[in-house]
mmCIF file of C-alpha atoms in Angstrom:
data_model
loop_
_atom_site.group_PDB
_atom_site.id
_atom_site.type_symbol
_atom_site.label_atom_id
_atom_site.label_comp_id
_atom_site.label_asym_id
_atom_site.label_seq_id
_atom_site.Cartn_x
_atom_site.Cartn_y
_atom_site.Cartn_z
ATOM 1 C CA MET A 30 23.168 94.629 -163.768
ATOM 2 C CA ASP A 31 25.058 97.838 -164.435
ATOM 3 C CA PRO A 32 28.563 97.688 -162.906
ATOM 4 C CA GLN A 33 29.201 100.813 -160.903
ATOM 5 C CA PRO A 34 32.561 101.870 -159.520
ATOM 6 C CA GLN A 35 32.751 102.102 -155.773
ATOM 7 C CA TYR A 36 33.203 105.651 -154.514
ATOM 8 C CA HIS A 37 35.052 106.106 -151.242
ATOM 9 C CA PRO A 38 35.247 109.744 -150.081
ATOM 10 C CA GLN A 39 38.207 110.351 -147.824
ATOM 11 C CA PRO A 40 37.954 112.328 -144.559
ATOM 12 C CA GLN A 41 38.976 115.948 -144.846
ATOM 13 C CA GLN A 42 40.950 116.035 -141.580
ATOM 14 C CA GLY A 43 43.595 113.322 -142.014
ATOM 15 C CA PHE A 44 43.007 109.764 -140.879
ATOM 16 C CA GLY A 45 40.964 110.552 -137.764
ATOM 17 C CA PRO A 46 41.665 109.370 -134.234
ATOM 18 C CA PRO A 47 44.183 106.573 -133.724
ATOM 19 C CA PRO A 48 42.804 103.082 -133.148
ATOM 20 C CA PRO A 49 42.921 101.680 -129.635
ATOM 21 C CA ALA A 50 46.302 100.226 -128.752
ATOM 22 C CA PHE A 51 46.622 96.521 -129.392
ATOM 23 C CA ALA A 52 47.863 94.614 -126.372
ATOM 24 C CA PRO A 53 47.504 90.918 -125.651
ATOM 25 C CA ALA A 54 45.373 89.981 -122.672
ATOM 26 C CA PRO A 55 47.378 89.827 -119.421
ATOM 27 C CA MET A 56 48.513 86.364 -118.488
ATOM 28 C CA PRO A 57 47.071 85.031 -115.216
ATOM 29 C CA TYR A 58 49.495 84.797 -112.323
ATOM 30 C CA SER A 59 50.557 81.190 -111.844
ATOM 31 C CA GLY A 60 52.983 81.568 -108.968
ATOM 32 C CA PRO A 61 52.930 79.599 -105.712
ATOM 33 C CA GLY A 62 49.679 79.426 -103.828
ATOM 34 C CA PRO A 63 46.375 77.563 -103.867
ATOM 35 C CA ALA A 64 44.828 76.495 -107.159
ATOM 36 C CA PRO A 65 42.075 78.752 -108.464
ATOM 37 C CA ALA A 66 38.527 77.925 -107.439
ATOM 38 C CA PRO A 67 36.444 75.982 -109.964
ATOM 39 C CA HIS A 68 34.198 78.007 -112.245
ATOM 40 C CA SER A 69 30.787 78.591 -110.737
ATOM 41 C CA GLY A 70 29.320 81.390 -112.884
ATOM 42 C CA PRO A 71 26.768 81.104 -115.672
ATOM 43 C CA GLY A 72 27.841 79.858 -119.077
ATOM 44 C CA PRO A 73 30.648 77.483 -120.059
ATOM 45 C CA ALA A 74 33.789 77.282 -117.977
ATOM 46 C CA PRO A 75 36.798 79.085 -119.442
ATOM 47 C CA ALA A 76 39.444 76.908 -121.045
ATOM 48 C CA PRO A 77 42.433 76.218 -118.814
ATOM 49 C CA HIS A 78 45.531 78.266 -119.527
ATOM 50 C CA SER A 79 48.125 76.248 -121.378
ATOM 51 C CA GLY A 80 51.016 78.718 -121.339
ATOM 52 C CA PRO A 81 52.109 81.330 -123.788
ATOM 53 C CA GLY A 82 50.892 80.740 -127.284
ATOM 54 C CA PRO A 83 51.092 82.625 -130.549
ATOM 55 C CA ALA A 84 49.981 86.235 -130.354
ATOM 56 C CA PRO A 85 46.630 86.908 -132.057
ATOM 57 C CA THR A 86 46.798 88.723 -135.345
ATOM 58 C CA PRO A 87 45.091 92.120 -135.402
ATOM 59 C CA TYR A 88 43.584 91.459 -138.875
ATOM 60 C CA ALA A 89 42.638 88.107 -140.288
ATOM 61 C CA GLY A 90 40.646 89.113 -143.374
ATOM 62 C CA PRO A 91 40.769 87.384 -146.740
ATOM 63 C CA VAL A 92 44.098 87.479 -148.522
ATOM 64 C CA PRO A 93 43.841 88.250 -152.253
ATOM 65 C CA PRO A 94 45.631 85.872 -154.612
ATOM 66 C CA ALA A 95 49.274 86.709 -155.101
ATOM 67 C CA GLY A 96 50.208 88.648 -158.181
ATOM 68 C CA PRO A 97 52.185 91.666 -159.261
ATOM 69 C CA ASP A 98 51.118 95.131 -158.214
ATOM 70 C CA PHE A 99 51.756 98.701 -159.307
ATOM 71 C CA LEU A 100 51.550 102.030 -157.493
ATOM 72 C CA ALA A 101 52.106 105.510 -158.854
ATOM 73 C CA ALA A 102 51.303 108.491 -156.654
ATOM 74 C CA ASP A 103 51.842 112.212 -156.359
ATOM 75 C CA ARG A 104 50.613 114.650 -153.706
ATOM 76 C CA ARG A 105 46.966 114.452 -154.764
ATOM 77 C CA ASN A 106 46.489 111.510 -157.114
ATOM 78 C CA ALA A 107 47.285 107.803 -157.279
ATOM 79 C CA VAL A 108 46.889 104.769 -159.522
ATOM 80 C CA VAL A 109 46.968 101.287 -157.975
ATOM 81 C CA VAL A 110 46.834 98.023 -159.942
ATOM 82 C CA ASP A 111 46.765 94.778 -157.973
ATOM 83 C CA ALA A 112 45.021 91.405 -157.724
ATOM 84 C CA GLU A 113 41.722 93.060 -156.781
ATOM 85 C CA GLY A 114 41.568 95.493 -159.727
ATOM 86 C CA VAL A 115 42.415 99.110 -160.494
ATOM 87 C CA SER A 116 41.958 102.057 -158.149
ATOM 88 C CA LEU A 117 42.112 105.669 -159.246
ATOM 89 C CA GLU A 118 42.436 108.335 -156.559
ATOM 90 C CA SER A 119 42.034 112.054 -157.188
ATOM 91 C CA ASN A 120 42.092 114.680 -154.443
ATOM 92 C CA GLY A 121 40.983 112.241 -151.747
ATOM 93 C CA ALA A 122 38.193 110.518 -153.725
ATOM 94 C CA THR A 123 38.828 106.914 -154.780
ATOM 95 C CA LEU A 124 37.192 104.884 -157.550
ATOM 96 C CA ASP A 125 37.736 101.111 -157.276
ATOM 97 C CA PHE A 126 37.234 98.895 -160.325
ATOM 98 C CA PRO A 127 37.328 95.111 -159.732
ATOM 99 C CA TRP A 128 38.772 93.053 -162.587
ATOM 100 C CA ARG A 129 35.370 91.464 -163.336
ATOM 101 C CA ASP A 130 34.058 94.954 -164.319
ATOM 102 C CA ILE A 131 37.045 96.008 -166.461
ATOM 103 C CA VAL A 132 37.193 95.488 -170.223
ATOM 104 C CA THR A 133 40.683 96.940 -170.613
ATOM 105 C CA VAL A 134 43.093 99.533 -169.240
ATOM 106 C CA HIS A 135 44.982 102.016 -171.400
ATOM 107 C CA TYR A 136 47.963 104.097 -170.339
ATOM 108 C CA LYS A 137 50.364 106.598 -171.883
ATOM 109 C CA PRO A 138 52.706 109.438 -170.976
ATOM 110 C CA GLY A 139 50.913 112.759 -170.818
ATOM 111 C CA PRO A 140 51.883 116.179 -172.133
ATOM 112 C CA GLY A 141 55.218 117.484 -170.927
ATOM 113 C CA GLY A 142 56.735 114.043 -170.404
ATOM 114 C CA GLU A 143 56.191 113.915 -166.626
ATOM 115 C CA VAL A 144 52.552 112.781 -166.417
ATOM 116 C CA LEU A 145 51.173 109.227 -166.378
ATOM 117 C CA MET A 146 47.667 108.953 -167.836
ATOM 118 C CA VAL A 147 45.625 105.780 -167.135
ATOM 119 C CA ALA A 148 42.122 105.019 -168.451
ATOM 120 C CA VAL A 149 39.885 102.172 -167.241
ATOM 121 C CA ALA A 150 37.276 101.029 -169.807
ATOM 122 C CA LEU A 151 34.038 99.374 -168.643
ATOM 123 C CA PRO A 152 31.751 97.014 -170.619
ATOM 124 C CA ASP A 153 29.063 99.666 -171.172
ATOM 125 C CA GLY A 154 31.527 101.970 -172.955
ATOM 126 C CA ARG A 155 32.209 104.313 -170.050
ATOM 127 C CA PHE A 156 35.797 105.006 -169.133
ATOM 128 C CA TYR A 157 37.484 106.703 -166.205
ATOM 129 C CA GLU A 158 40.841 108.452 -166.301
ATOM 130 C CA GLY A 159 43.497 108.961 -163.674
ATOM 131 C CA VAL A 160 46.500 111.255 -163.950
ATOM 132 C CA VAL A 161 49.624 111.137 -161.772
ATOM 133 C CA VAL A 162 52.477 113.649 -162.002
ATOM 134 C CA ALA A 163 55.955 112.103 -161.780
ATOM 135 C CA ARG A 164 58.833 113.883 -160.036
ATOM 136 C CA ASN A 165 60.830 113.745 -163.250
ATOM 137 C CA ARG A 166 60.968 112.026 -166.644
ATOM 138 C CA ALA A 167 63.055 109.155 -165.290
ATOM 139 C CA LYS A 168 60.336 108.331 -162.726
ATOM 140 C CA LEU A 169 57.683 108.390 -165.463
ATOM 141 C CA GLN A 170 59.763 105.977 -167.573
ATOM 142 C CA GLU A 171 60.099 103.700 -164.519
ATOM 143 C CA TRP A 172 56.310 103.719 -164.024
ATOM 144 C CA LEU A 173 55.679 102.975 -167.703
ATOM 145 C CA ALA A 174 58.139 100.055 -167.606
ATOM 146 C CA GLN A 175 56.461 98.598 -164.483
ATOM 147 C CA LEU A 176 52.820 99.171 -165.449
ATOM 148 C CA GLY A 177 52.870 97.286 -168.764
ATOM 149 C CA PRO A 178 53.810 93.855 -167.371
ATOM 150 C CA VAL A 179 51.427 94.193 -164.401
ATOM 151 C CA LEU A 180 48.482 95.001 -166.679
ATOM 152 C CA ALA A 181 49.505 92.217 -169.075
ATOM 153 C CA HIS A 182 49.405 89.749 -166.164
ATOM 154 C CA TYR A 183 45.843 90.638 -165.135
ATOM 155 C CA LEU A 184 44.428 91.266 -168.633
ATOM 156 C CA ALA A 185 45.919 88.069 -170.128
ATOM 157 C CA GLY A 186 43.366 85.863 -171.815
ATOM 158 C CA ARG A 187 40.864 88.685 -172.387
ATOM 159 C CA GLY A 188 41.906 89.275 -175.988
ATOM 160 C CA HIS A 189 43.109 92.822 -175.324
#
């Protein structure tokens, strides 16, 4: 099986319409008065209300294992390294590389001293590069100091 990076084109017009507002379901009125009539409709009877409980979470997807992460971004490009892998974004297009498909990751300062260059190498010999422009040399040095330990954490034990 040939590992292929996942390509996620981004919408041209921002993030699109806002999601519907999240609001918990209204609580039934339990003031004075007669008890509600027993359920007589089709299907199972609804569970009785037991008072206010914890609010539902809007997202309950899988949580990746904890680990260090790294983010470098400029106006058009980004490099993200986290527990899931490496993502390179350029002008709204994103390439995601899961750790199982990565042989190694190289990085270095680019020409001029304000550019971070990152290359992801795949088992078949292909590699993909990402470039992020730092605001200044100090920011680039900060990125370089942070990126090394994060990559070392995820690449440990691979012999690279």
